[in-house]
Coordinates of C-alpha atoms in Angstrom, one line a residue:
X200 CA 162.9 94.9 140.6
X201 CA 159.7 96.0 139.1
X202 CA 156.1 94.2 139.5
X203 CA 152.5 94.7 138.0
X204 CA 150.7 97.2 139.7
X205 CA 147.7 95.2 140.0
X206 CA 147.0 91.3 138.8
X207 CA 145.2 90.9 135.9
X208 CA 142.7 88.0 137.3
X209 CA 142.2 90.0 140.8
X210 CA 141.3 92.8 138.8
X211 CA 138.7 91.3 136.5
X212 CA 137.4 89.7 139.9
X213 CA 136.8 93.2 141.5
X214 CA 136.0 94.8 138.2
X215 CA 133.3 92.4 138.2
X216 CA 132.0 92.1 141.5
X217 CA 132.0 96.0 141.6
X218 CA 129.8 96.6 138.2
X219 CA 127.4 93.2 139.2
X220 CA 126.5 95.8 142.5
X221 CA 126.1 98.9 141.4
X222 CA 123.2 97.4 139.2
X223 CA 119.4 97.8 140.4
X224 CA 117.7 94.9 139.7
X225 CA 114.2 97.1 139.1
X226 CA 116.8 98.7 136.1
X227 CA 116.9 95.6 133.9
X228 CA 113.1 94.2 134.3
X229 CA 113.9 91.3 137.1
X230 CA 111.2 90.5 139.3
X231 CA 110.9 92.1 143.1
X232 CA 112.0 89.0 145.5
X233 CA 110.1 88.4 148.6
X234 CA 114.0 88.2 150.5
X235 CA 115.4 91.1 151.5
X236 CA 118.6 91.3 149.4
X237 CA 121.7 91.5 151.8
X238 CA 123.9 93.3 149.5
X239 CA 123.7 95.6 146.5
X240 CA 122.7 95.1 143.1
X241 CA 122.4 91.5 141.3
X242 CA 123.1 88.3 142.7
X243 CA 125.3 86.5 140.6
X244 CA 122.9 83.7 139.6
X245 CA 121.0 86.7 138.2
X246 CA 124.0 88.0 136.3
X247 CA 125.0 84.7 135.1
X248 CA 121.3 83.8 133.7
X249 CA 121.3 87.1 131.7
X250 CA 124.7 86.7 130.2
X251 CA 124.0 82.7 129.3
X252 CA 126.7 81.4 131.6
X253 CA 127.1 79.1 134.3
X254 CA 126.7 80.2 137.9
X255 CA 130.0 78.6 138.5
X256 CA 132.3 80.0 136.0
X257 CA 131.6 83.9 137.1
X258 CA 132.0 82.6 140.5
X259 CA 135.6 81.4 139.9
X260 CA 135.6 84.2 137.5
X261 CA 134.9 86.6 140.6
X262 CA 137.4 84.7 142.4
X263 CA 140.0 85.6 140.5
X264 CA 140.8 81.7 139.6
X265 CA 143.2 81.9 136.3
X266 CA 141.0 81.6 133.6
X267 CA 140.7 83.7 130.3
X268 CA 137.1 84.1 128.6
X269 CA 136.5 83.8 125.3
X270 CA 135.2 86.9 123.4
X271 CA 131.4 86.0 123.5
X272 CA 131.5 85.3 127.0
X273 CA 133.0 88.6 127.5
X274 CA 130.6 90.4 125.2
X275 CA 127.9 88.1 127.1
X276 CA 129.5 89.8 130.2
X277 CA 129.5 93.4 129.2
X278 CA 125.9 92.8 128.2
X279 CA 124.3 91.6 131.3
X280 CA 126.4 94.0 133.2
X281 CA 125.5 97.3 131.1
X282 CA 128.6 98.6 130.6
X283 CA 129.4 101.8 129.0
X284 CA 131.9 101.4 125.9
X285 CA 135.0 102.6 127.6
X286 CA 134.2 99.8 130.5
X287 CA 133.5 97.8 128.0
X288 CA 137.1 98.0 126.2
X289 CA 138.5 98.0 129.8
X290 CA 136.9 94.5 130.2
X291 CA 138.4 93.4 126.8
X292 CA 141.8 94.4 127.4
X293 CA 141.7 92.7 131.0
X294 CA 140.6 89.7 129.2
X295 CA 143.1 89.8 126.7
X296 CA 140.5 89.7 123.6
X297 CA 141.9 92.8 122.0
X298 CA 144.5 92.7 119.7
X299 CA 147.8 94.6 121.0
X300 CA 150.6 95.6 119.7
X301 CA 154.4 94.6 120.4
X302 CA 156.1 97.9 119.7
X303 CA 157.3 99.7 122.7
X304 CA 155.9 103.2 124.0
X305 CA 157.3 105.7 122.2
X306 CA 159.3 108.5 124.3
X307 CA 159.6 111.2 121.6
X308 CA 157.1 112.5 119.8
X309 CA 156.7 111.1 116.1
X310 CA 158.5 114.0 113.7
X311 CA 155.4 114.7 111.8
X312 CA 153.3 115.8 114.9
X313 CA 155.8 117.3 116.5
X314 CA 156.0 120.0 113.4
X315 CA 152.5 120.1 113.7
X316 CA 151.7 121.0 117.5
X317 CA 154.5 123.9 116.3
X318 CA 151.8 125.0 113.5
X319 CA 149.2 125.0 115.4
X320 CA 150.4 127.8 117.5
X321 CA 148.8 130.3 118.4
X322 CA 146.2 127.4 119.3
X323 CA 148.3 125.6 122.7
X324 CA 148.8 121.8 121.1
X325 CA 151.1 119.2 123.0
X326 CA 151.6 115.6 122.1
X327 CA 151.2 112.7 125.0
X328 CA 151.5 109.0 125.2
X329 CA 148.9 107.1 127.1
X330 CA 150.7 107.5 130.2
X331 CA 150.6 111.2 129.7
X332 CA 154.3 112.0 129.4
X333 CA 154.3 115.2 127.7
X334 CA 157.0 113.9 124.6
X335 CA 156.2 117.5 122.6
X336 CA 154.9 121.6 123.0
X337 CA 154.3 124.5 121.5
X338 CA 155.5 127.8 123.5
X339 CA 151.3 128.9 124.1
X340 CA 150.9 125.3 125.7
X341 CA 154.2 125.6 127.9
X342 CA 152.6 129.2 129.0
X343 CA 149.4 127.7 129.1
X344 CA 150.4 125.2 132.1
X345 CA 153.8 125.5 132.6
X346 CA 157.5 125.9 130.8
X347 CA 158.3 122.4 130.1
X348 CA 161.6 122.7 129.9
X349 CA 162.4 123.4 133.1
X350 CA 161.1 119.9 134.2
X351 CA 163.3 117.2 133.8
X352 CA 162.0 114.7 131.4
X353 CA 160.8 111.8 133.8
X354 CA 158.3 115.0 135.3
X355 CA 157.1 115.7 132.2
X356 CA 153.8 114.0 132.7
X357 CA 150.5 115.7 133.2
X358 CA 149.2 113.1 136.4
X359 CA 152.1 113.7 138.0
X360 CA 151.7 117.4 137.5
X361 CA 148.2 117.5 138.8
X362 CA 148.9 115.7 141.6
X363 CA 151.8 116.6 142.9
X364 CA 153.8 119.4 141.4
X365 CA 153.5 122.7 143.7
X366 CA 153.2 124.9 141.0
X367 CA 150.2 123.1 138.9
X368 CA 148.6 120.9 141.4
X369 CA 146.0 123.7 141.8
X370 CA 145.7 125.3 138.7
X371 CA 142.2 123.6 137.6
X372 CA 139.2 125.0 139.2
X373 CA 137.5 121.6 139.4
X374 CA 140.5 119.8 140.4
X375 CA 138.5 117.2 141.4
X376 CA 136.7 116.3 138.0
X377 CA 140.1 116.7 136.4
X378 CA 142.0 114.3 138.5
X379 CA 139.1 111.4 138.3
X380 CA 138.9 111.6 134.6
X381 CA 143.0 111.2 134.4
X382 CA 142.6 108.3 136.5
X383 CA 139.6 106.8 134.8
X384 CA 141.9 107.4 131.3
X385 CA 145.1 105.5 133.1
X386 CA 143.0 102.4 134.3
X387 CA 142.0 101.9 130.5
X388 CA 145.9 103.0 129.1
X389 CA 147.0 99.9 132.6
X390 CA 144.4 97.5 130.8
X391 CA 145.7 97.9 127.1
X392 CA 149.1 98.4 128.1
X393 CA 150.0 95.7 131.3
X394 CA 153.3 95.3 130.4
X395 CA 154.1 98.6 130.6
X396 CA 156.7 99.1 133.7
X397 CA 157.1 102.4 133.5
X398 CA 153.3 102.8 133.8
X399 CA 152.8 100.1 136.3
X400 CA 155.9 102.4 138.3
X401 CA 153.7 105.8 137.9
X402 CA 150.8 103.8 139.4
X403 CA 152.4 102.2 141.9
X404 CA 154.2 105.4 143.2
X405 CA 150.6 107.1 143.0
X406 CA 149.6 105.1 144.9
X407 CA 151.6 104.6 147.9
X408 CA 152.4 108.4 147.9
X409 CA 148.9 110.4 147.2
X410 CA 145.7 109.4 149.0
X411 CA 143.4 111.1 146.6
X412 CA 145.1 108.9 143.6
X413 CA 145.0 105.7 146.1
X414 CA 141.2 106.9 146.9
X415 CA 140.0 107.6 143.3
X416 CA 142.0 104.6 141.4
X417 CA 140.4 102.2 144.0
X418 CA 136.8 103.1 143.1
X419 CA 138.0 101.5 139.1
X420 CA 136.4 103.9 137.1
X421 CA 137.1 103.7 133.4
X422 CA 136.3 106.7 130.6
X423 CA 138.4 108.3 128.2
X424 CA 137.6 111.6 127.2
X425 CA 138.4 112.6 123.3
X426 CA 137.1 116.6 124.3
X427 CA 136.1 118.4 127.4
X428 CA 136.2 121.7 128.8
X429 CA 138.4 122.8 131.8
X430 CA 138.9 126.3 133.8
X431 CA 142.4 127.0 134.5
X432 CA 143.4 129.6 137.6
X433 CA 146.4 131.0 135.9
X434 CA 149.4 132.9 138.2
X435 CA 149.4 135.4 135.8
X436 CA 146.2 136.4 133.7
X437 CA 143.3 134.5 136.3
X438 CA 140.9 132.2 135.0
X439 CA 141.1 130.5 131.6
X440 CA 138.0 128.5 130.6
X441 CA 139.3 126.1 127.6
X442 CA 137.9 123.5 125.2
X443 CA 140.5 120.7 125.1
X444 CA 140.2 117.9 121.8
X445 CA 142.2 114.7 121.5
X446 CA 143.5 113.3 118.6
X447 CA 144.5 109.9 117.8
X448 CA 147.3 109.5 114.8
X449 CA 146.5 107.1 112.4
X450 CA 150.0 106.2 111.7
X451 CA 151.0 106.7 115.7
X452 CA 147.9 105.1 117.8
X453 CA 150.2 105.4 120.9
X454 CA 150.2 109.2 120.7
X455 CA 147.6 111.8 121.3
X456 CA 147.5 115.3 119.6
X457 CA 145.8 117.9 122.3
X458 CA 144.6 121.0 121.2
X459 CA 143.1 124.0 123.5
X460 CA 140.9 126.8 122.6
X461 CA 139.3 129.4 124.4
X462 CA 135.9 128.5 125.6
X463 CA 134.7 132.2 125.6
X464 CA 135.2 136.0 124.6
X465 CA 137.2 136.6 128.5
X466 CA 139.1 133.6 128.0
X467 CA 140.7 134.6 124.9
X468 CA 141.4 137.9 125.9
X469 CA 143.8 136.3 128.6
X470 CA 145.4 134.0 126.7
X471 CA 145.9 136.9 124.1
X472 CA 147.8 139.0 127.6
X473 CA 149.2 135.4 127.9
X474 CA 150.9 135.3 124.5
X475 CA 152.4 138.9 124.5
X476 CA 154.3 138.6 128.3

C-alpha cells in the first residue's frame, strides 16, 4: 500500500506558520510593540490584517482544518507573507489554484529530445522528469557523472545518486548547496505533482533512510534553479567547475533538457582528457 508523503492541509499549516516567523516585523513597516514578542516574526493578527483576512480563517488555516482558499486569498497570502516566486507557486499548488495536468509522468524520454541530448554532444545533455529520473544521455554526460547504464533503471535518479550512491555521493565539492537545492526543487515537483506515488515513495524512503534528506526537507525550502554552476571532484581528471542550464520543452512540460559546460579554461581541458579515455 502506498500513502502521501505529507498531507496537503498539514503542510500548508506548517508552510504557513514557518514563513509568518521568519518575518521581522521592523521589515514590512509595523510599529515596535511595548510587549516583548514571545516568538519570532508576525503574530498572526498582523499577518491576517496585511493580507485582508480574518484572524480566524489563517488560524484554522494554520491548523490545518480542511479548507481550500480561493486564488485572491492565496495571492493575499503570498503577499503579506513576502514570498519569493518559487514559494509562491509552492503555495499555489498546495492550494490547488494551479491548473494541472491528468497525463501521467513520463518514464522515457520524449523521441525528439532524446535525438537531441545525442546532438548536443560534445556538450554533456541528459533529459529528467521532475522527480529526477534520468529517462536519457549522451556518452560525455554518462562520463561526466557516471555510466548510466550500469544502473538499473529505478536508480537512475540524480537525488538518489547524491545521496546515497557510493560512487557519486561525493563527487560535488559543495555537496551541501547541491543537495539543499535538489530538495528545495522536489518540495515544488511534491506540490505540483501530489499524486505522484512514485514521488511520494522517493520521499518517503529519503526520509526514513538519510538524516541529511530528513534534516534539509523538514526546514520546507522551495526554489527551482533553471542554471547554476557546480564543481565536480572527478575519479579520473580532478575538479570540473561546470555551468549547468535547464530547459523546459514546450511540447513536454514534464521534462527537463540539462545541458553542462565548462565554467573555465582548466575545466575544459579535463573534460577534453575526459572525452578521449
Amino acid at each position: 500500500m502506498t500513502t502521501r508523503t505529507v498531507d496537503p492541509a498539514h503542510e500548508l499549516a506548517a508552510f504557513l506558520r514557518t514563513r509568518r516567523e521568519r518575518l521581522d516585523p521592523r521589515d514590512i513597516g509595523l510599529p515596535a510593540r511595548r510587549q516583548a514578542r514571545r516568538t519570532p516574526g508576525l503574530r498572526r493578527e498582523e499577518v491576517a490584517e496585511l493580507a485582508g483576512i480574518s484572524i480566524d480563517y489563517l488560524v484554522r488555516l494554520e491548523q490545518a482544518r480542511p479548507m481550500r482558499p480561493s486564488a485572491d486569498v492565496v495571492e493575499a497570502l503570498a503577499r503579506a507573507l513576502r514570498l519569493a516566486p518559487d514559494e509562491r507557486t509552492y503555495l499555489y499548488d498546495l492550494t490547488r489554484q494551479r491548473p494541472r495536468t491528468t497525463a501521467k509522468p513520463p518514464t522515457t524520454a520524449a523521441p525528439p529530445l532524446a535525438r537531441l541530448v545525442t546532438d548536443l554532444s560534445p556538450l554533456p545533455a541528459m533529459v529528467l522528469n521532475h522527480r529526477y529520473d534520468v529517462l536519457a544521455w549522451n556518452p560525455e554526460m554518462g562520463r561526466l557523472l557516471i555510466d548510466f547504464d550500469t544502473l538499473p533503471p529505478q536508480q537512475r535518479n540524480s537525488m538518489w545518486l547524491c545521496l546515497i550512491h557510493p560512487e557519486t555521493r561525493e563527487y560535488y565539492v559543495d555537496r551541501e548547496r547541491v543537495v539543499r537545492e535538489g530538495i528545495a526543487y522536489l518540495r515544488a515537483a511534491w506540490a505540483a505533482y501530489p499524486e505522484d506515488q512514485v514521488l511520494n515513495e522517493l520521499i518517503s524512503q529519503c526520509i526514513t533512510h538519510n538524516e541529511e534528506f530528513a534534516r534539509l526537507w523538514a526546514q520546507r525550502e522551495v526554489k527551482i534553479n533553471g542554471r547554476g554552476h557546480k564543481v565536480i571532484l572527478h575519479p579520473d581528471v580532478g575538479e570540473i567547475a561546470v555551468h549547468f542550464e535547464v530547459l523546459m520543452p514546450l511540447q513536454d512540460p514534464d521534462q527537463r533538457l540539462v545541458i553542462c559546460r565548462a565554467a573555465d579554461d582548466d575545466s575544459q581541458a579535463a573534460m577534453d582528457r575526459l572525452h578521449t579515455r
